CSV table of C-alpha atoms in Angstrom, one decimal:
chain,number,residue,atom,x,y,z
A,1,UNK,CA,135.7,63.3,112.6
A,2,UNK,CA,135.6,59.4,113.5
A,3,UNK,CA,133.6,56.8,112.0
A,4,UNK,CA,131.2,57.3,114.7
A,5,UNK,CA,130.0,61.1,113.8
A,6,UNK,CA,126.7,61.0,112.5
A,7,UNK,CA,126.3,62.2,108.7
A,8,UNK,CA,123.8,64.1,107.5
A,9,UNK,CA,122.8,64.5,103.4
A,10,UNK,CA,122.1,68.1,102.6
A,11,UNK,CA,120.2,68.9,99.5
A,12,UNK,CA,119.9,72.8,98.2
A,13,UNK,CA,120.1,74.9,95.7
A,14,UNK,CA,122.6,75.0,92.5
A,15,UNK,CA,125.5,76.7,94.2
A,16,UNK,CA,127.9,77.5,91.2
A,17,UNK,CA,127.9,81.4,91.3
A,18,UNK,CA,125.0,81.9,93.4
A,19,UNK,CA,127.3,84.0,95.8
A,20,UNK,CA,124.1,83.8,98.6
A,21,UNK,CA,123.7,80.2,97.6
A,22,UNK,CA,127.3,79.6,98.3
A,23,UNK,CA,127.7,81.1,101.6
A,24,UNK,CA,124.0,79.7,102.8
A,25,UNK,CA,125.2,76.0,102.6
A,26,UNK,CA,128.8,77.2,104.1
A,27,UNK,CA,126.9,78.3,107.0
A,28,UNK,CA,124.5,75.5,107.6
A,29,UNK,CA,127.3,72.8,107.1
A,30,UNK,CA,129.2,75.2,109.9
A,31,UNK,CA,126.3,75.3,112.1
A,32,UNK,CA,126.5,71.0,111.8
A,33,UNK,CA,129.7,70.3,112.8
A,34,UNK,CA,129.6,72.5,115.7
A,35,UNK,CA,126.7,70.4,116.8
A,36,UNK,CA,128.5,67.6,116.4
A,37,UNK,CA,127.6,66.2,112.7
A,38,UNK,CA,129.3,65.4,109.1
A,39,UNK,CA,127.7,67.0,106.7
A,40,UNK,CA,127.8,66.3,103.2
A,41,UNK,CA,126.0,68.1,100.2
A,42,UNK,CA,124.6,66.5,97.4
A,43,UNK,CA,125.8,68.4,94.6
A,44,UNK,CA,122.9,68.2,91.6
A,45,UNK,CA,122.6,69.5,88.1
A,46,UNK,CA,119.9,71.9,87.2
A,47,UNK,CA,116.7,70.1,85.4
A,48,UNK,CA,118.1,72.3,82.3
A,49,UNK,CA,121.7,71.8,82.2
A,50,UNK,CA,122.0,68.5,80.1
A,51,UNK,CA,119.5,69.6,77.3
A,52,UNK,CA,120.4,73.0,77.4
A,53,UNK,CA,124.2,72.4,77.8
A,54,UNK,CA,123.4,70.1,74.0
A,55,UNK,CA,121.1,72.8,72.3
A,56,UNK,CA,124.1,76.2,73.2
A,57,UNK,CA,126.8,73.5,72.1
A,58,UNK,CA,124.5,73.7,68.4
A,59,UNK,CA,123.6,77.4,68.7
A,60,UNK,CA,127.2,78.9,69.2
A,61,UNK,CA,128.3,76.3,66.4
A,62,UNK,CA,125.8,78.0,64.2
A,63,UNK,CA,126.3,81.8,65.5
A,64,UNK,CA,130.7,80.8,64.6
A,65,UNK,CA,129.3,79.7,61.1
A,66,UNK,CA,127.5,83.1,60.7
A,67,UNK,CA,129.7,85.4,62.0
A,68,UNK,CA,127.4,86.7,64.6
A,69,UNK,CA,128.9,87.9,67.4
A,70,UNK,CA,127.0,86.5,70.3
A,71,UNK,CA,128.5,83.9,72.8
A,72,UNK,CA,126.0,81.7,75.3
A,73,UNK,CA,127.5,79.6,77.6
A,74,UNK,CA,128.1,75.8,77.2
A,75,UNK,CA,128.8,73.8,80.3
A,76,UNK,CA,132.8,73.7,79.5
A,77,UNK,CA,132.4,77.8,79.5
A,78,UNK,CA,130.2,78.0,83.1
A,79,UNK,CA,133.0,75.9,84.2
A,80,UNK,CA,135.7,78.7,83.7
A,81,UNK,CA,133.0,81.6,84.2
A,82,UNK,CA,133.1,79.9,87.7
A,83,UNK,CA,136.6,79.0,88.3
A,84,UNK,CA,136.9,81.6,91.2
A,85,UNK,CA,133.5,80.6,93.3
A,86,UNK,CA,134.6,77.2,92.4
A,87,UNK,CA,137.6,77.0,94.8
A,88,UNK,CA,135.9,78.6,97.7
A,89,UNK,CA,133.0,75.6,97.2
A,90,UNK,CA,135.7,73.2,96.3
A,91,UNK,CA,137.5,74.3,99.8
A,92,UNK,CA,135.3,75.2,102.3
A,93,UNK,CA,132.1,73.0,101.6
A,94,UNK,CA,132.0,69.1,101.9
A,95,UNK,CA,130.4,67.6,99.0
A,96,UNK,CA,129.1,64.6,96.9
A,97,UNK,CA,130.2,63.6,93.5
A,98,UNK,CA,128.4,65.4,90.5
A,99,UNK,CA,125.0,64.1,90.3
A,100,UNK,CA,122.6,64.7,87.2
A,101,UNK,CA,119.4,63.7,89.6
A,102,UNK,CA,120.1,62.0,92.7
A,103,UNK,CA,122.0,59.5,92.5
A,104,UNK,CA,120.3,56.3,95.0
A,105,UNK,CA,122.2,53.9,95.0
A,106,UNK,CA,125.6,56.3,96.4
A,107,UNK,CA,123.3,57.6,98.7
A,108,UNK,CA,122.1,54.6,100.1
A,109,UNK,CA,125.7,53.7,100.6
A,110,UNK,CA,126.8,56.5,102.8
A,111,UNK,CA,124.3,55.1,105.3
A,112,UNK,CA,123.2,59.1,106.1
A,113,UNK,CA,121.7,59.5,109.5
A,114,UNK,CA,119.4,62.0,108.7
A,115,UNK,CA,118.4,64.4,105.4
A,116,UNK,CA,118.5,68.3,105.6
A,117,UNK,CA,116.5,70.1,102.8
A,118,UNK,CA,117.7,73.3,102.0
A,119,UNK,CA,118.0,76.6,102.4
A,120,UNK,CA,117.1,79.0,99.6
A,121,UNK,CA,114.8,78.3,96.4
A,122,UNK,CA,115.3,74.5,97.0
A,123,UNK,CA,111.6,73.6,96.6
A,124,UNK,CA,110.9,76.1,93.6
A,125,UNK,CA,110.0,72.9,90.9
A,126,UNK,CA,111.7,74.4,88.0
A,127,UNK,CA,115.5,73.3,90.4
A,128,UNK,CA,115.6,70.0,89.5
A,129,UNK,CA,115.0,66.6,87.1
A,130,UNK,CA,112.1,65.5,89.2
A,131,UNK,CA,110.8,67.9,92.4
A,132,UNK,CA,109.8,65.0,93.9
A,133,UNK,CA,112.9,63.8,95.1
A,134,UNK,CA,113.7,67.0,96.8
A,135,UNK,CA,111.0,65.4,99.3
A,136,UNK,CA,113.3,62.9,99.4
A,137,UNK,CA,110.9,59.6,98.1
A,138,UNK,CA,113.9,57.6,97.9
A,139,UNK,CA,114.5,58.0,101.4
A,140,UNK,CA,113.2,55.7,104.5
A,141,UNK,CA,115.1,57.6,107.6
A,142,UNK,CA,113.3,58.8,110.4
A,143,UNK,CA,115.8,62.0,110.8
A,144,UNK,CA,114.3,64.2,107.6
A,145,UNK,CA,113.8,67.5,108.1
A,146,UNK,CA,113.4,70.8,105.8
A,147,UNK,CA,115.5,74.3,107.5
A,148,UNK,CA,114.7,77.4,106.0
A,149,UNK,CA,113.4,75.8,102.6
A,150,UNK,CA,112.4,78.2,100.0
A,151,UNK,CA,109.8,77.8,97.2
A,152,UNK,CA,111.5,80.7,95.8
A,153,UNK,CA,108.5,82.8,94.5
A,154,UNK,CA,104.9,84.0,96.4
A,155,UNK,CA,102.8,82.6,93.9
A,156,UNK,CA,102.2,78.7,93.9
A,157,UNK,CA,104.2,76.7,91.1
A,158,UNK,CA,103.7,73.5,91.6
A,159,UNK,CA,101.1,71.4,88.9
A,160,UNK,CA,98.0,69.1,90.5
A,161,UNK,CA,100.2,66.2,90.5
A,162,UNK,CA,103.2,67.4,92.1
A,163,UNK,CA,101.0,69.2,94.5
A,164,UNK,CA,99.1,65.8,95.7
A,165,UNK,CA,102.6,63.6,95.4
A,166,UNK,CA,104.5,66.1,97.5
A,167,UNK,CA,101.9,66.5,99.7
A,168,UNK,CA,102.0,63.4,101.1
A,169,UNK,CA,105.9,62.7,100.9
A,170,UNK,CA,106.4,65.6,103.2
A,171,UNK,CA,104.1,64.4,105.8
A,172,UNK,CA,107.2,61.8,106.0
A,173,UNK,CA,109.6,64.4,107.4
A,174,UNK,CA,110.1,64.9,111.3
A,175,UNK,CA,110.0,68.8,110.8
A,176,UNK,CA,109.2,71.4,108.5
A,177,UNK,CA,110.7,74.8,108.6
A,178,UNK,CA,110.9,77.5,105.8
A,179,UNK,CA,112.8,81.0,105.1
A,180,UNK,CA,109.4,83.1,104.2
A,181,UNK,CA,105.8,83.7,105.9
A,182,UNK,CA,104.3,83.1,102.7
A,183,UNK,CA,106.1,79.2,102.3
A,184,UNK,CA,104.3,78.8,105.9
A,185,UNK,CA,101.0,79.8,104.4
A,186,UNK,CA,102.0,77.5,101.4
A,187,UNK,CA,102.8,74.8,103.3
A,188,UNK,CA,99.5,75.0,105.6
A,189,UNK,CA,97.0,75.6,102.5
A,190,UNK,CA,98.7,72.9,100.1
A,191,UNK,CA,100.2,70.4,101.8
A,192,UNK,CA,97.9,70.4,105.4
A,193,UNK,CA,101.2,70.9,107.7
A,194,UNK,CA,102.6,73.2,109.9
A,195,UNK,CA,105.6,74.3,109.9
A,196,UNK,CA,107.6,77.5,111.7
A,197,UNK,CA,110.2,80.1,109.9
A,198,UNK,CA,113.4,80.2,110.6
A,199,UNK,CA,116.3,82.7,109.7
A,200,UNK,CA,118.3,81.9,106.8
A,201,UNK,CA,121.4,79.7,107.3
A,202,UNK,CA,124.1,82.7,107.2
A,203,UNK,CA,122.8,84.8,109.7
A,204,UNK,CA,123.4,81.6,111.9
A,205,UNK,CA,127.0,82.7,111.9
A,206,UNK,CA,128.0,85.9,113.6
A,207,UNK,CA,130.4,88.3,111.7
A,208,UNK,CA,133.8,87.0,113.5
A,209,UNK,CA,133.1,83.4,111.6
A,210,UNK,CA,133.5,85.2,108.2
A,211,UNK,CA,136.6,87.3,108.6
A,212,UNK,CA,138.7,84.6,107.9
A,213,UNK,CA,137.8,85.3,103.9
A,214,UNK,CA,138.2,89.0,104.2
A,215,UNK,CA,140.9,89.8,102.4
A,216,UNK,CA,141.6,93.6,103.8
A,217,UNK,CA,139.9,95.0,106.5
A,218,UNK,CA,139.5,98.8,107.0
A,219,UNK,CA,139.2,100.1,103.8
A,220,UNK,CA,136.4,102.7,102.6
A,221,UNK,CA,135.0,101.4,99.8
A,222,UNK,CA,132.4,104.2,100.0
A,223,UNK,CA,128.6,103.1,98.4
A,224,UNK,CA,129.0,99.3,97.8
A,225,UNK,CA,126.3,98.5,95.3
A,226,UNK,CA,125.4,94.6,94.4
A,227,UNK,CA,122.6,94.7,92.0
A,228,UNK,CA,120.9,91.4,90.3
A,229,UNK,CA,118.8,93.2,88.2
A,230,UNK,CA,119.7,96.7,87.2
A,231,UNK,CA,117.4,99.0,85.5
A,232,UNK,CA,117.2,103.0,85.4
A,233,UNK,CA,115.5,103.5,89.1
A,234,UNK,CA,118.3,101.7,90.8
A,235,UNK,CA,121.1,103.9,88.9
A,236,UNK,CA,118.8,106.5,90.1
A,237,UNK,CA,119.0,105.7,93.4
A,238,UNK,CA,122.1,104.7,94.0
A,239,UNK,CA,123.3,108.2,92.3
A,240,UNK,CA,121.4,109.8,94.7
A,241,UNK,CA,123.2,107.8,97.8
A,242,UNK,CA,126.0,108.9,96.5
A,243,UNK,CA,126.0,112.2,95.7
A,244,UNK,CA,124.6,113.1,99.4
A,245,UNK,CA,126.4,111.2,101.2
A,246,UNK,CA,129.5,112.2,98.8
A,247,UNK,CA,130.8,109.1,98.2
A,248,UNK,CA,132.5,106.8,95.6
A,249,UNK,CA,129.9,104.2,94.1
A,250,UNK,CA,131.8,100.2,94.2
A,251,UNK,CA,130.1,97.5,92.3
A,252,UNK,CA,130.4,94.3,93.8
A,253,UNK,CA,129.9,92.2,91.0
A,254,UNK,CA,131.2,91.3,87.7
A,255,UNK,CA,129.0,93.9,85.5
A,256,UNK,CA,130.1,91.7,82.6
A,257,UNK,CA,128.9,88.4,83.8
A,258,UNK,CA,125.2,88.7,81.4
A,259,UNK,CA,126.6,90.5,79.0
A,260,UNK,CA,126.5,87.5,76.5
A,261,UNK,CA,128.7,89.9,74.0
A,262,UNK,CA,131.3,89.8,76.0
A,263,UNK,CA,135.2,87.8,76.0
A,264,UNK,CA,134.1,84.9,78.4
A,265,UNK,CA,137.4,85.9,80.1
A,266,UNK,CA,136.0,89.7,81.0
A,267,UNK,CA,132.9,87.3,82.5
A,268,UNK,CA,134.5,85.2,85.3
A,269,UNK,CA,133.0,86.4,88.9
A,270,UNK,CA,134.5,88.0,91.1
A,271,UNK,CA,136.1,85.4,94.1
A,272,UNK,CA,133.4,84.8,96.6
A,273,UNK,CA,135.9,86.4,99.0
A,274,UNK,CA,136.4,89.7,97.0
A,275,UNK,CA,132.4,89.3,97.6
A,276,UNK,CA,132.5,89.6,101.3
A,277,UNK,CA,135.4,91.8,101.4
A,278,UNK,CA,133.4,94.7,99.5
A,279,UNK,CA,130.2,94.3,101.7
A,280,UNK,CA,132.6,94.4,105.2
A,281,UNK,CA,134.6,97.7,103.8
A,282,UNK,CA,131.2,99.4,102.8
A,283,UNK,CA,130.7,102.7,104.2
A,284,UNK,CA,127.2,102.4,102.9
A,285,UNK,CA,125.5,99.5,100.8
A,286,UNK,CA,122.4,99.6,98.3
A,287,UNK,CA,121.1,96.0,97.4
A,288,UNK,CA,118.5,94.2,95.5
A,289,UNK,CA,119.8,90.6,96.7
A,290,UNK,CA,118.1,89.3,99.9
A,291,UNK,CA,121.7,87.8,100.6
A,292,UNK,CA,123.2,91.5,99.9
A,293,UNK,CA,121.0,92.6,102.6
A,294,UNK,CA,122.1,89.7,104.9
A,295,UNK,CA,125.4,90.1,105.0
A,296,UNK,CA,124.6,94.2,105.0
A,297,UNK,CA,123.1,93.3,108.2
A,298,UNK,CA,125.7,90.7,109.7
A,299,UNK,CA,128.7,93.3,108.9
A,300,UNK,CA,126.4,96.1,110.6
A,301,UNK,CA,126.3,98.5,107.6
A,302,UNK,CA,124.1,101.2,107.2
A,303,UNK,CA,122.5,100.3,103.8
A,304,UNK,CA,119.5,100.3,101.5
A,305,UNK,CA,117.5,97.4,100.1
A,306,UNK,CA,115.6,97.7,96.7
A,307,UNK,CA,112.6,95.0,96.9
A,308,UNK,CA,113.1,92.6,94.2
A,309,UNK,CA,109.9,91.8,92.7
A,310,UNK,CA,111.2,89.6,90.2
A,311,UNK,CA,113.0,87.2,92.5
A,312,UNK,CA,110.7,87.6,95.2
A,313,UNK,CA,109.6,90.4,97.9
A,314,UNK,CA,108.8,88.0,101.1
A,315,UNK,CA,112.3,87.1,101.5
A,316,UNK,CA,113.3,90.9,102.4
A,317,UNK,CA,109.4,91.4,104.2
A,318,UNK,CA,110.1,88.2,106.4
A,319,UNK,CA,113.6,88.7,107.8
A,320,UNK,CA,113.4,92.6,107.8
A,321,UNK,CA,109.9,92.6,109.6
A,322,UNK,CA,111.4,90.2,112.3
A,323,UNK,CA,114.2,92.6,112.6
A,324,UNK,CA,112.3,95.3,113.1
A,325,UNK,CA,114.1,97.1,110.0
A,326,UNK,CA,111.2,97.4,107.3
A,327,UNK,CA,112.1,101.0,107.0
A,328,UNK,CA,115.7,99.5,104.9
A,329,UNK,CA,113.1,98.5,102.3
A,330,UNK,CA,112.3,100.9,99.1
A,331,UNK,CA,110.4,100.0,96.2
A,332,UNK,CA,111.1,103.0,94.5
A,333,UNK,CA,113.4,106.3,94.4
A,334,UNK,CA,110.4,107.8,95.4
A,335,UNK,CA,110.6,106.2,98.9
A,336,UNK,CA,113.8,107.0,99.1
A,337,UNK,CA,113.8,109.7,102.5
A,338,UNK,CA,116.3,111.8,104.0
A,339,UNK,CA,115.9,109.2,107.4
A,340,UNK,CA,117.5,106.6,105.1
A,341,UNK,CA,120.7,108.5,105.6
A,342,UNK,CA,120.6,110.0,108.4
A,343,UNK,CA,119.0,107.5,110.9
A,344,UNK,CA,122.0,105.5,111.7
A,345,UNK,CA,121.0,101.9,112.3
A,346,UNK,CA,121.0,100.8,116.0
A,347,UNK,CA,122.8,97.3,115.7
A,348,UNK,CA,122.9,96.9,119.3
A,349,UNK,CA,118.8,96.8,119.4
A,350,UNK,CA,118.6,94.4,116.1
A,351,UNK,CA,121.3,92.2,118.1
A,352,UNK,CA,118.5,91.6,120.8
A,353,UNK,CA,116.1,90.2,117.9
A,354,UNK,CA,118.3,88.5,115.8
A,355,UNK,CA,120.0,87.0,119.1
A,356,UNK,CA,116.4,85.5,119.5
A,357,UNK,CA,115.8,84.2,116.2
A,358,UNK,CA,119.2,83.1,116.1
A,359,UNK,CA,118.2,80.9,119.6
A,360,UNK,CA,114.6,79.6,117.8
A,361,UNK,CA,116.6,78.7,114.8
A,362,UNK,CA,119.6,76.6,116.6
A,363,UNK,CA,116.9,75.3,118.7
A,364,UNK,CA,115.1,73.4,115.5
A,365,UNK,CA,118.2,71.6,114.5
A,366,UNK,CA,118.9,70.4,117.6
A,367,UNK,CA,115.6,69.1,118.2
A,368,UNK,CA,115.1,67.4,115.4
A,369,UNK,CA,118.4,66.1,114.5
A,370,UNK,CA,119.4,62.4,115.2
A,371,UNK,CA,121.0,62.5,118.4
């Protein structure tokens, strides 16, 4: 691209191993440069990562001293626990230099034509140094706009102060959209703005736009499971999916990755690749992970997903509602009903939603982008 494409500053979540993360900000700097744009993503530090990087650097000293065998992560170790989502980001995504907070006086430099906030958990406060530059109170540009931002939980975070201060830096912006019904109600009730919901960056992209990372196409990798949080019930059901569908269970993640007993060589994640490639070879696919789901859904598997109370149950209510696919959502093994496996999923009649959405979506960048 010339001198004369416009550049536009995207600020989101800590990508790192965030697999969705990753492949949300691919997506959305995709969707950019087919509209014509340069997009660039600031690349922050979490608001823990200095202090915290100091305090493990003291604890594992200590736990070496006493023989304990425990091993938490300093930033040199997250840096080879990543090594294999880092060269996908490092490849495929356009960014700044490292940043602690934002860094002003670079960004005033770039001369940016306009400021994109998000997608995913971008506006949850506990992201970053100071929330209020997420609202971007450095900035003086006509051309700021939030797509598909995130506050990441239902319940409101955000402390009296941040709550008035944000509330009148985001009546800067040109547009407001978010990724959940309840961040519209949030936005409404808090802030005194209205805003519209908008499907999540990756479902932007149809499937032919990410089988350039699949490494083998075809294979049966029988029940592909990606579970955040595992517990007893999703065992449970996920045995069950198995067994009566007769097929092999394949984790698609690193089991050892938390496991902070473990060699950090046995905790290095998987290649975001290897990611993709399990969920496009699934015969069937059980999920807690609203990007699981997602990319369930733009590979048009049959699959299950196990709401995720923890990390937050609008995300699945929102999309899944709009795709008329609420039945894909159990809380419990006791939901779990003989339709689930033998109603096939008609991806031809989602297509005519999500074609929609995808339309309503497109539409808000393009309206509120610098032209």
């Amino acid at each position: 691209m010339d001198k004369l494409t416009p550049k536009i500053a995207i600020i989101t979540h800590s990508l790192r191993y965030n697999y969705g993360g990753i492949m949300q900000n691919y997506a959305l700097q995709q969707v950019l440069k087919d509209l014509g744009y340069l997009p660039i993503t600031l690349r922050l530090r979490r608001k823990d990562s200095i202090i915290h990087g100091i305090n493990v650097r003291v604890k594992k000293k200590i736990f070496q001293l006493l023989h304990i065998k425990y091993n938490p992560l300093t930033p040199e170790d997250i840096d080879i626990l990543c090594c294999n989502t880092d060269l996908f980001i490092n490849k495929y995504i356009n960014l700044s230099p490292r940043m602690g907070s934002i860094n002003k006086h670079w960004v005033k430099k770039q001369h940016f034509d306009g400021f994109v906030i998000g997608s995913d958990q971008v506006l949850h406060p506990s992201s970053y140094p100071d929330i209020e530059e997420v609202y971007l109170n450095f900035v003086h540009n006509d051309y700021k706009l939030m797509y598909a931002a995130s506050f990441g939980v239902e319940d409101w975070r955000y402390n009296e102060l941040q709550t008035k201060k944000c509330r009148v830096l985001i009546k800067k912006f040109r547009a407001v959209s978010v990724r959940e019904n309840t961040g519209m109600q949030h936005m409404q009730h808090y802030f005194g703005i209205d805003s519209i919901v908008v499907m999540d960056p990756t479902l932007l992209l149809d499937d032919r736009k990410y089988f350039q990372f699949i490494q083998k196409r075809g294979e049966h990798l029988g029940v592909v499971t990606y579970i955040l949080d595992p517990n007893e019930t999703k065992k449970s059901i996920i045995n069950t999916v198995s067994k009566v569908l007769s097929l092999s269970i394949y984790n698609a993640n690193n089991e050892k990755m938390d496991d902070n007993n473990a060699p950090l060589c046995d905790r290095v994640t998987i290649s975001v690749e290897k990611w993709l490639t399990a969920i496009c070879n699934a015969d069937f696919v059980i999920t807690d992970s609203y990007h699981g789901t997602l990319f369930a859904i733009i590979f048009k598997k049959q699959f299950i997903a196990i709401g995720n109370k923890k990390r937050g149950l609008d995300r699945f209510i929102t999309i899944l509602d709009r795709l008329k696919m609420r039945g894909r959502l159990i809380n419990d093994i006791s939901e779990l009903s003989q339709s689930l496996f033998e109603d096939i999923i008609d991806y031809d009649y989602v297509e005519t939603f999500l074609s929609e959405f995808r339309r309503e979506s497109k539409d808000f960048l393009k309206q509120n982008l610098p032209i």
